[in-house]
Short mmCIF file of C-alpha atoms and ligand atoms in Angstrom, two decimals:
data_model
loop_
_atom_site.label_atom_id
_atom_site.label_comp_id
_atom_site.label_asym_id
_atom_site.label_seq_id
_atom_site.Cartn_x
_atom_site.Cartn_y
_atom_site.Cartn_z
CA UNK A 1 4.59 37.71 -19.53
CA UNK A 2 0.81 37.90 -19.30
CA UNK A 3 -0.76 36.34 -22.28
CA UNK A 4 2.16 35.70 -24.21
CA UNK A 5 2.37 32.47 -26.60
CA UNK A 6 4.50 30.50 -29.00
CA UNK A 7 3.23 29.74 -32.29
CA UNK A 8 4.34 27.05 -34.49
CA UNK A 9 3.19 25.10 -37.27
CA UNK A 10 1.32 21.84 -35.79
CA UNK A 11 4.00 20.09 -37.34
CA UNK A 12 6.59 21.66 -35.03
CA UNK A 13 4.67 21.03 -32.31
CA UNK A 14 6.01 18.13 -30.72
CA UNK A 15 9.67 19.21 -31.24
CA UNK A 16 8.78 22.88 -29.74
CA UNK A 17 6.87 21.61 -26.77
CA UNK A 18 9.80 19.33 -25.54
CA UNK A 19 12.20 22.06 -26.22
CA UNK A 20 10.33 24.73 -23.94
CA UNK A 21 9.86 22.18 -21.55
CA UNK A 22 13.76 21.70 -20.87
CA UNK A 23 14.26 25.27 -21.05
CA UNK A 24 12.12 25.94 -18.34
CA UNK A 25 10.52 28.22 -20.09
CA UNK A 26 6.91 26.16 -20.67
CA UNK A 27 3.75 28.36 -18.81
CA UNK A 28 2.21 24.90 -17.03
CA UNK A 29 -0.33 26.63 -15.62
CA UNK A 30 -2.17 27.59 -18.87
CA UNK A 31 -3.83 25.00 -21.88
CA UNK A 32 -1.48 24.60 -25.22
CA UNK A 33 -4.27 24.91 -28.32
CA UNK A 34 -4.45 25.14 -31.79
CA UNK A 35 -6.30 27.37 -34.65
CA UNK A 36 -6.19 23.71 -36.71
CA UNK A 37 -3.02 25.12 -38.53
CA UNK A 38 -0.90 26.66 -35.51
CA UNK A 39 -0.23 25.40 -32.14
CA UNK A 40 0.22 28.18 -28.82
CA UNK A 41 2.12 27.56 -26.63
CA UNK A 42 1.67 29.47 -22.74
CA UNK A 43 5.00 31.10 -22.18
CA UNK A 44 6.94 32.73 -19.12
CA UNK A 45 9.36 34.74 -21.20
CA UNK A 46 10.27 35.35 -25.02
CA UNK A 47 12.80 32.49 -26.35
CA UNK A 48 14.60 33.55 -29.47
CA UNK A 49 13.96 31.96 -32.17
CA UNK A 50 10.34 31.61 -31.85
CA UNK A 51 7.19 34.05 -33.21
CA UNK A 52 5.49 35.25 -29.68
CA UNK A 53 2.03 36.45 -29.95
CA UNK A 54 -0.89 37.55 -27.73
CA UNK A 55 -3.73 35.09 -27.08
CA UNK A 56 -5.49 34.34 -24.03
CA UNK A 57 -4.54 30.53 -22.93
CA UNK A 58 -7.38 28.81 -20.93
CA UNK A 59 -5.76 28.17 -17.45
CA UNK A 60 -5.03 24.73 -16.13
CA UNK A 61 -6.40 22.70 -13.63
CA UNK A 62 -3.77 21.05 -11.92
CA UNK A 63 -4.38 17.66 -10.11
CA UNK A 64 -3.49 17.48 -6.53
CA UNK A 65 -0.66 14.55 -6.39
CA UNK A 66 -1.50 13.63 -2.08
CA UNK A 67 -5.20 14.11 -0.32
CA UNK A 68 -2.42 15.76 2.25
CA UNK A 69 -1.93 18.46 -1.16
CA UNK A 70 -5.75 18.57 -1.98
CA UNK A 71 -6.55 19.24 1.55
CA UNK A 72 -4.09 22.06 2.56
CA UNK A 73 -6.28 25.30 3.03
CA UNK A 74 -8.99 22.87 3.95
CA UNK A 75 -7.61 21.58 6.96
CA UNK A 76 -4.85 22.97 9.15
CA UNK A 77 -1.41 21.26 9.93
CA UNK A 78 -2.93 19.76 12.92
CA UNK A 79 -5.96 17.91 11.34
CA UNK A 80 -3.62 17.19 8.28
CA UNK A 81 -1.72 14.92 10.74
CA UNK A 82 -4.76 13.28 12.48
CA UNK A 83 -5.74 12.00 8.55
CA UNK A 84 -5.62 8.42 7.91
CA UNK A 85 -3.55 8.64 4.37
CA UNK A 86 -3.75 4.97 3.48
CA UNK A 87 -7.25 3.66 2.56
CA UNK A 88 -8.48 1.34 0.12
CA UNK A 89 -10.12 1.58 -3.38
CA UNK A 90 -12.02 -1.74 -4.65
CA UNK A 91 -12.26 -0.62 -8.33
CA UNK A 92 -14.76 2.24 -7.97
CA UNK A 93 -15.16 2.53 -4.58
CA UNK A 94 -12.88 4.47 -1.79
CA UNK A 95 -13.53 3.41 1.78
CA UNK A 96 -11.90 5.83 3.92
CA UNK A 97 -11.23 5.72 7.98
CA UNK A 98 -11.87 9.42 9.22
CA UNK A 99 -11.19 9.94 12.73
CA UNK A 100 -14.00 11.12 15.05
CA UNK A 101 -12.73 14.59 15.84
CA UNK A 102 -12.37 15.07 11.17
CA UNK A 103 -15.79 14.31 11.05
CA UNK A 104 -16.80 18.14 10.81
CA UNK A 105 -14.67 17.88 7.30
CA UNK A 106 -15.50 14.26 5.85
CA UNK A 107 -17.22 15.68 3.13
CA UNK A 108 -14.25 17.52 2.49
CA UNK A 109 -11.96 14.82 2.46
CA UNK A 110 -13.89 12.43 0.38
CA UNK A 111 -14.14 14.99 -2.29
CA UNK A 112 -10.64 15.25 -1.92
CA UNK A 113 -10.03 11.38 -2.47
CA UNK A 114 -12.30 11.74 -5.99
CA UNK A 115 -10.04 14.70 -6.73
CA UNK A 116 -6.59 12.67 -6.64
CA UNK A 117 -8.16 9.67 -7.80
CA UNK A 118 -10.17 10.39 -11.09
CA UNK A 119 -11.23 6.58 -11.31
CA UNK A 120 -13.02 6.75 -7.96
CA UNK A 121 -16.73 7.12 -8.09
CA UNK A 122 -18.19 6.99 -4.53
CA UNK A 123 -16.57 7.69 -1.05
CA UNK A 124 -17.49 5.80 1.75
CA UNK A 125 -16.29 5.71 5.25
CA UNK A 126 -16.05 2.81 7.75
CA UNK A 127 -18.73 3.08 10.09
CA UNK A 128 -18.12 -0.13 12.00
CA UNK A 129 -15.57 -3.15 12.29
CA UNK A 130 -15.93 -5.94 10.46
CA UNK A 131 -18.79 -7.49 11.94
CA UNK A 132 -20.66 -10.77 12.92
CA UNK A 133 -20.16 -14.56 10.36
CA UNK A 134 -19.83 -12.82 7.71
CA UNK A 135 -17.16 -10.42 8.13
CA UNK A 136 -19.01 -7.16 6.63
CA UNK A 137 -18.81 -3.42 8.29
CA UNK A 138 -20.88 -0.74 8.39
CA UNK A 139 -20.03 1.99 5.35
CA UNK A 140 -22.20 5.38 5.59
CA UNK A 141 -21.85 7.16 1.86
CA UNK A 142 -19.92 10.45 1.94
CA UNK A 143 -19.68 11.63 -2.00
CA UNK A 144 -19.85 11.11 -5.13
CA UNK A 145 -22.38 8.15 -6.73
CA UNK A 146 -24.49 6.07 -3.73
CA UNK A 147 -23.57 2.79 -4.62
CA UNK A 148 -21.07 0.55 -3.26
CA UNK A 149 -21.48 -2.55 -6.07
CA UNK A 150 -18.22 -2.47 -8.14
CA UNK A 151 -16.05 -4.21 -9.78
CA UNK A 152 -12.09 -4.86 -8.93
CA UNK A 153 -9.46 -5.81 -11.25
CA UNK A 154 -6.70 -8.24 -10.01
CA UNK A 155 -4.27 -10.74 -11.03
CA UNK A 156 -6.03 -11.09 -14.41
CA UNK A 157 -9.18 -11.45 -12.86
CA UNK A 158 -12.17 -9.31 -12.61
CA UNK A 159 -14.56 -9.41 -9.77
CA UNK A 160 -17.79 -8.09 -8.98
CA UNK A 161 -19.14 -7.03 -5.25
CA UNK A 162 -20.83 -4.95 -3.03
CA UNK A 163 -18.75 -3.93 -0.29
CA UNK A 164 -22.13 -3.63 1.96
CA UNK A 165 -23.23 -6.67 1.88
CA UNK A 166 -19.57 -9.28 1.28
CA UNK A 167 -16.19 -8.88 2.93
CA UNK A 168 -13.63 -8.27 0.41
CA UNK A 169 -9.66 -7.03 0.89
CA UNK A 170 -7.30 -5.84 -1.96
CA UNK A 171 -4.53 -5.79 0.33
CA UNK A 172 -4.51 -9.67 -0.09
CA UNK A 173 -3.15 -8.87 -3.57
CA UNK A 174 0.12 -10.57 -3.29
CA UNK A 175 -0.98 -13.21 -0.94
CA UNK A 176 -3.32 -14.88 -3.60
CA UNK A 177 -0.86 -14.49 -6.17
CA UNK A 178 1.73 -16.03 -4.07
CA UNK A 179 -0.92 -18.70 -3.64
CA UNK A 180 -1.76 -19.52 -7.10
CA UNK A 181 1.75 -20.06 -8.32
CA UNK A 182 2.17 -22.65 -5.66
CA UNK A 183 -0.68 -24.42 -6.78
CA UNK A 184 -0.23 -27.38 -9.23
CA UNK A 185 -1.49 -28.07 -12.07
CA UNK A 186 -4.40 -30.76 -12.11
CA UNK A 187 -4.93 -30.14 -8.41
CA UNK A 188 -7.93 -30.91 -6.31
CA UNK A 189 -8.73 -27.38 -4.18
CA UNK A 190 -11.25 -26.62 -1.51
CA UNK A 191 -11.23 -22.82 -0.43
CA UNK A 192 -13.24 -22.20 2.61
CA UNK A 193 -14.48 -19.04 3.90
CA UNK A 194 -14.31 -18.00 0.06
CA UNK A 195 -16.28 -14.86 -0.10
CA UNK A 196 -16.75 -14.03 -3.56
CA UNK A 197 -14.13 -16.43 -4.95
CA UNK A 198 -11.34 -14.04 -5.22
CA UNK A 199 -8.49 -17.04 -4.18
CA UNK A 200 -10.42 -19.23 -6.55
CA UNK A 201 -10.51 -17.15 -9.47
CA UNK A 202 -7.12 -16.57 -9.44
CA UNK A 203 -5.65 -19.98 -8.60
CA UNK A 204 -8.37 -21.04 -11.44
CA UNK A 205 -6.80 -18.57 -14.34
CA UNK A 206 -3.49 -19.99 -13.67
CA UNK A 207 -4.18 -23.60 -13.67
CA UNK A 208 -7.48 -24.02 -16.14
CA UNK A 209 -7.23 -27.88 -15.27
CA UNK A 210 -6.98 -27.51 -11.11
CA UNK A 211 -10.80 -28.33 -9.69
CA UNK A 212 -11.80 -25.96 -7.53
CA UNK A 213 -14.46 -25.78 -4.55
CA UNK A 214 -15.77 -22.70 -2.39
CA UNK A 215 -17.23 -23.08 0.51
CA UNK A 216 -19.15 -19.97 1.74
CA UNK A 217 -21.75 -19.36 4.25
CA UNK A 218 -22.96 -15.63 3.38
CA UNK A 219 -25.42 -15.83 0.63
CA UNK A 220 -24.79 -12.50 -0.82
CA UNK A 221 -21.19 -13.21 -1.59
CA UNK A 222 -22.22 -17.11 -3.30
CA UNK A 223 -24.24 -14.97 -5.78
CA UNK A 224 -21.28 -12.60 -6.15
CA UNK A 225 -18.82 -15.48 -6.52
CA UNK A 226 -21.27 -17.33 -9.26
CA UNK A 227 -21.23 -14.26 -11.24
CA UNK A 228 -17.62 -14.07 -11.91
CA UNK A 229 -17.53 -17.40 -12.35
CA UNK A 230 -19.09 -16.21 -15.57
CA UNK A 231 -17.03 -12.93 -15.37
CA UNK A 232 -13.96 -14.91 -16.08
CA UNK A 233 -14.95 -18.05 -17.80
CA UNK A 234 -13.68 -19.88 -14.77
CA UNK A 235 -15.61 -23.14 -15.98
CA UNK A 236 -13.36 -24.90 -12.93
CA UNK A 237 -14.68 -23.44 -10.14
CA UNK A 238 -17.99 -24.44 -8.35
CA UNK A 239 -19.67 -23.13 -5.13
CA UNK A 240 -20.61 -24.73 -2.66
CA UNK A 241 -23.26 -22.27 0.05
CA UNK A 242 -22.86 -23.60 3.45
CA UNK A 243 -20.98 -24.00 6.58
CA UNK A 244 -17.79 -25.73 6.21
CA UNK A 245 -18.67 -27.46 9.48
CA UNK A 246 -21.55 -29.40 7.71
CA UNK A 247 -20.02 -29.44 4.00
CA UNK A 248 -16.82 -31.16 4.60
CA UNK A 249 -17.88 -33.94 6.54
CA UNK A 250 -20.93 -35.00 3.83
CA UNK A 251 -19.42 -34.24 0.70
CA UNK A 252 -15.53 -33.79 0.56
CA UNK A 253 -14.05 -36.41 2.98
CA UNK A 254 -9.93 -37.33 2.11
CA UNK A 255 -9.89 -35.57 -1.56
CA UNK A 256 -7.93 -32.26 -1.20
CA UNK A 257 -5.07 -31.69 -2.73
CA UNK A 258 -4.85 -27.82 -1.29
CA UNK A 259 -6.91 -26.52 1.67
CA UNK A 260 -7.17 -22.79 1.84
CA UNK A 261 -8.39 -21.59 5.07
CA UNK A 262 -8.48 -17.26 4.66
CA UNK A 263 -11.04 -16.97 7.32
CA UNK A 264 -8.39 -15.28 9.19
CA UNK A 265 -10.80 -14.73 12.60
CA UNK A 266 -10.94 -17.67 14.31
CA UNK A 267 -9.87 -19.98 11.39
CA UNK A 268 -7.46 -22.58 14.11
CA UNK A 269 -11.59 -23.25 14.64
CA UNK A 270 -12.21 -25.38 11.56
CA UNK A 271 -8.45 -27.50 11.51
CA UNK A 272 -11.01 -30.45 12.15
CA UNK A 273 -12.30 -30.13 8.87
CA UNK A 274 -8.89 -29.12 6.57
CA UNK A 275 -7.55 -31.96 8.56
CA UNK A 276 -10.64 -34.30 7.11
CA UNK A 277 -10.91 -32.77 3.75
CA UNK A 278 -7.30 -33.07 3.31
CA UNK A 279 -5.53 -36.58 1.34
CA UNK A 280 -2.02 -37.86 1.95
CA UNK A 281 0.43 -34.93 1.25
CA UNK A 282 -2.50 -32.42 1.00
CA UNK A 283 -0.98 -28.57 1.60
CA UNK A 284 -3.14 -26.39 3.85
CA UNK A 285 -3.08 -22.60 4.13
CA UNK A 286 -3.67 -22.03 7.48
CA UNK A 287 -4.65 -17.55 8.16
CA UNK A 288 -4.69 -16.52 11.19
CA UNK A 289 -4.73 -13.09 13.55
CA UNK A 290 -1.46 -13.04 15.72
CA UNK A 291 0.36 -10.20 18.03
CA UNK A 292 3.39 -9.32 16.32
CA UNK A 293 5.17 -10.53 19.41
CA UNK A 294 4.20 -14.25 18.97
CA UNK A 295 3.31 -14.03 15.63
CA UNK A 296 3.00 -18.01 14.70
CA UNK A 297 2.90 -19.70 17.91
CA UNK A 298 -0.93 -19.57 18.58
CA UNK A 299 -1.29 -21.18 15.05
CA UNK A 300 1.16 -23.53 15.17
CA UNK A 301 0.12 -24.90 18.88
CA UNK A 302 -3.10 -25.35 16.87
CA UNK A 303 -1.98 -27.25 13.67
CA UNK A 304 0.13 -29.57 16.18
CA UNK A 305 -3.03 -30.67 18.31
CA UNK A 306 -5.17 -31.24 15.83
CA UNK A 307 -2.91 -33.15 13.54
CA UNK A 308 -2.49 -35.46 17.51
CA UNK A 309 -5.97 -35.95 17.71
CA UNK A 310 -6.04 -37.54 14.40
CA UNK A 311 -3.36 -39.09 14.14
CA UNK A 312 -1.76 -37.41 10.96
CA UNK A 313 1.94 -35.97 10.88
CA UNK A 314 2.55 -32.67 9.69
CA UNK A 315 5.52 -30.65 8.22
CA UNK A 316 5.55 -26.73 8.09
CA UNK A 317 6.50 -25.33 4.70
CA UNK A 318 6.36 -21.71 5.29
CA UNK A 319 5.30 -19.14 7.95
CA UNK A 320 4.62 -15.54 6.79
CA UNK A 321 3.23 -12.24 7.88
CA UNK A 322 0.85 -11.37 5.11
CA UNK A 323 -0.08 -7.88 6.54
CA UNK A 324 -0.56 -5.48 9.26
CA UNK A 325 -4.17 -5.46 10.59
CA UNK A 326 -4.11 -3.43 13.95
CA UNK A 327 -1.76 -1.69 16.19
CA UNK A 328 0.75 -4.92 17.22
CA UNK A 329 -1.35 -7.49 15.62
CA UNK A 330 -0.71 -8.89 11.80
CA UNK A 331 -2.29 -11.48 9.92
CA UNK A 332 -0.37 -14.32 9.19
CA UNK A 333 -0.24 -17.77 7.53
CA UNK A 334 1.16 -21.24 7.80
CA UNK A 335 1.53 -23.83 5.07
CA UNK A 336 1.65 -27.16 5.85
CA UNK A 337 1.86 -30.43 4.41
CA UNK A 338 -0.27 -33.27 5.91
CA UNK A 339 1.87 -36.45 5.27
CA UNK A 340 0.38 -39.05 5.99
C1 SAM B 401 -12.67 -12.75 6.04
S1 SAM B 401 -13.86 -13.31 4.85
C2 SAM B 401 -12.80 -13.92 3.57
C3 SAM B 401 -13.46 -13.97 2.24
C4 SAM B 401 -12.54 -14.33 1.08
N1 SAM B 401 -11.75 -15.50 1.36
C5 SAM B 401 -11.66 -13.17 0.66
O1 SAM B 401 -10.45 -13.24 0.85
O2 SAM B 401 -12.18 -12.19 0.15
C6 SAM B 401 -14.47 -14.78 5.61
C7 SAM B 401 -15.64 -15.40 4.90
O3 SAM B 401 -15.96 -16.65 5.50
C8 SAM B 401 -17.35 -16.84 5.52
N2 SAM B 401 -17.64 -17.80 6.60
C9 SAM B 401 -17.58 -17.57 7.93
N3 SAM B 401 -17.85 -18.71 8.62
C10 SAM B 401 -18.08 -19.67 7.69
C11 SAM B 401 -18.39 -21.06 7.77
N4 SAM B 401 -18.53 -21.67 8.95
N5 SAM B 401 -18.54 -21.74 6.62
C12 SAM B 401 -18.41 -21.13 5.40
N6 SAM B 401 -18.10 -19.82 5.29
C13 SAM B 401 -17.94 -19.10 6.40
C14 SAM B 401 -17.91 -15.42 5.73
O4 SAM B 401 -19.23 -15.31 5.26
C15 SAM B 401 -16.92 -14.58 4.92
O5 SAM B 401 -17.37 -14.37 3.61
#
């Protein structure tokens, strides 16, 4: 009934709230307060047992649980379909994919995404591929604060970036995890391609006596992955700016014990150098595009060649689809030990 409330002593509160709840009887769309000495309670219908009074509840909010829930009356069945629902949020930051014929409504939707997602600051959308060496795309702001710098939480690690100028991926989550546990101990690491360090970091906060090196060519991302260096007290991590090409061959001939290669693009590209950085029984993490058809083959045809030309044996540990990346194509990886 309009209006109507429960009111208790504040020490009943707790006991009274959970009993209206499982009665069903619980108004959810209005605000429980309190005078400092009673509590209200928003009510559907009298209860007995209970002193009902008339006070006018503030009315609720509710959070939308889906975008597809925030958006209905926005958009119509039809352009509710044509919406990407999975996107990605790197701490702060929501990049969404909005198909060309939504883009009358993107404002819409991002305001949406900050709706659902009260931790979510700024919306962008993706604006290009991933593009050129260094592996960053386009983003065009759509709402909420203009800045794409943020910081992501992971695996006990925190890590700072700009999504505009470094390529980063939480959907590597598991992969890295997977990684660092099986990493050894007091083991001698090189990660190329390493962005701004996010393997490192975490293979470094699970082994604090492992040395490890990044290799990374983008400038940007070197100063990203120096800073949370400090973020995390990773005092066994260094960074090394450059192209693996040139690196390896001057500075880190025969000493890994672990090779990580998470270029993915083009990665089979630099087996020359894992193979060269790599010591008797080194393990290499070898990432890699592949249509779900064939997924390891290309790889694998790879790894075999190279390991010919230079006359080292090889022994795959594991093959593994570590995500989907486009219609029929996944990224994958291949450990493998070099033996000899
Ligand atoms: C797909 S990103 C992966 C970054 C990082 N490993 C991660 O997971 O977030 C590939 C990275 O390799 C770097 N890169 C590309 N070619 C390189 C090269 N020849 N030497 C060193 N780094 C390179 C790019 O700048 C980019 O940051």
């Amino acid at each position: 009934m309009k209006n109507d409330c429960i009111k208790v002593e504040k020490r009943k509160a707790e006991e009274t709230r959970r009993k209206l709840v499982s009665s069903g009887v619980f108004d959810k769309t209005r605000r429980v307060f309190s005078d400092g000495k009673f509590v209200f309670f928003p009510v559907l219908k009298k209860i007995s047992g209970f002193e009902i009074v008339k006070k006018k509840a503030r009315v609720r909010t509710l959070k939308p649980n889906s975008i597809k829930e925030a958006l209905a009356g926005v958009l119509s069945e039809k352009e509710l379909a044509l919406l990407v629902s999975s996107f990605d949020i790197v701490g702060r930051v929501a990049v969404l994919e909005i198909p060309e014929v939504l883009e009358k409504k993107q404002k819409q939707i991002a305001e949406a995404v900050m709706r659902v997602h009260k931790s979510v600051r700024a919306v962008f959308k993706k604006a290009s591929e991933m593009q050129g060496v260094f592996r960053v795309r386009k983003l065009k702001w759509l709402a909420g604060e203009k800045q794409s710098e943020t910081i992501y939480a992971e695996n006990n690690c925190r890590m700072k970036l700009d999504l505009k100028k470094v390529y980063f991926s939480p959907r590597l989550v598991f992969e890295r995890k997977r990684i660092a546990e099986l990493a050894g101990e007091n083991e001698r690491v090189l990660v190329f391609f390493a962005g701004v360090g996010p393997f490192a970091l975490v293979i470094a906060r699970k082994h604090p006596l492992a040395k490890i090196t990044c290799i990374e060519l983008n400038p940007a991302a070197c100063e990203y992955a120096r800073e949370n260096i400090e973020l995390n007290k990773a005092e066994n991590v260094d960074i090394v700016e450059g192209d693996v090409r040139k690196i390896i061959p001057a500075s880190f001939v025969g000493v890994a014990d672990r090779v990580l290669m998470p270029l993915p693009k083009g990665a089979e590209e630099f087996l020359r150098e894992a193979f060269l950085a790599a010591r008797k029984g080194c393990v290499v993490h070898l990432y890699s595009f592949a249509e779900d058809a064939k997924p390891f083959e290309k790889a694998l045809k790879a790894v075999r060649a190279e390991a010919k030309k230079q006359g080292r044996r090889v022994k795959v540990l594991c093959k593994r689809v570590v995500r989907p990346y486009a219609p029929r194509v996944s990224q994958v990886v291949i450990d493998f030990q070099i033996l000899n």
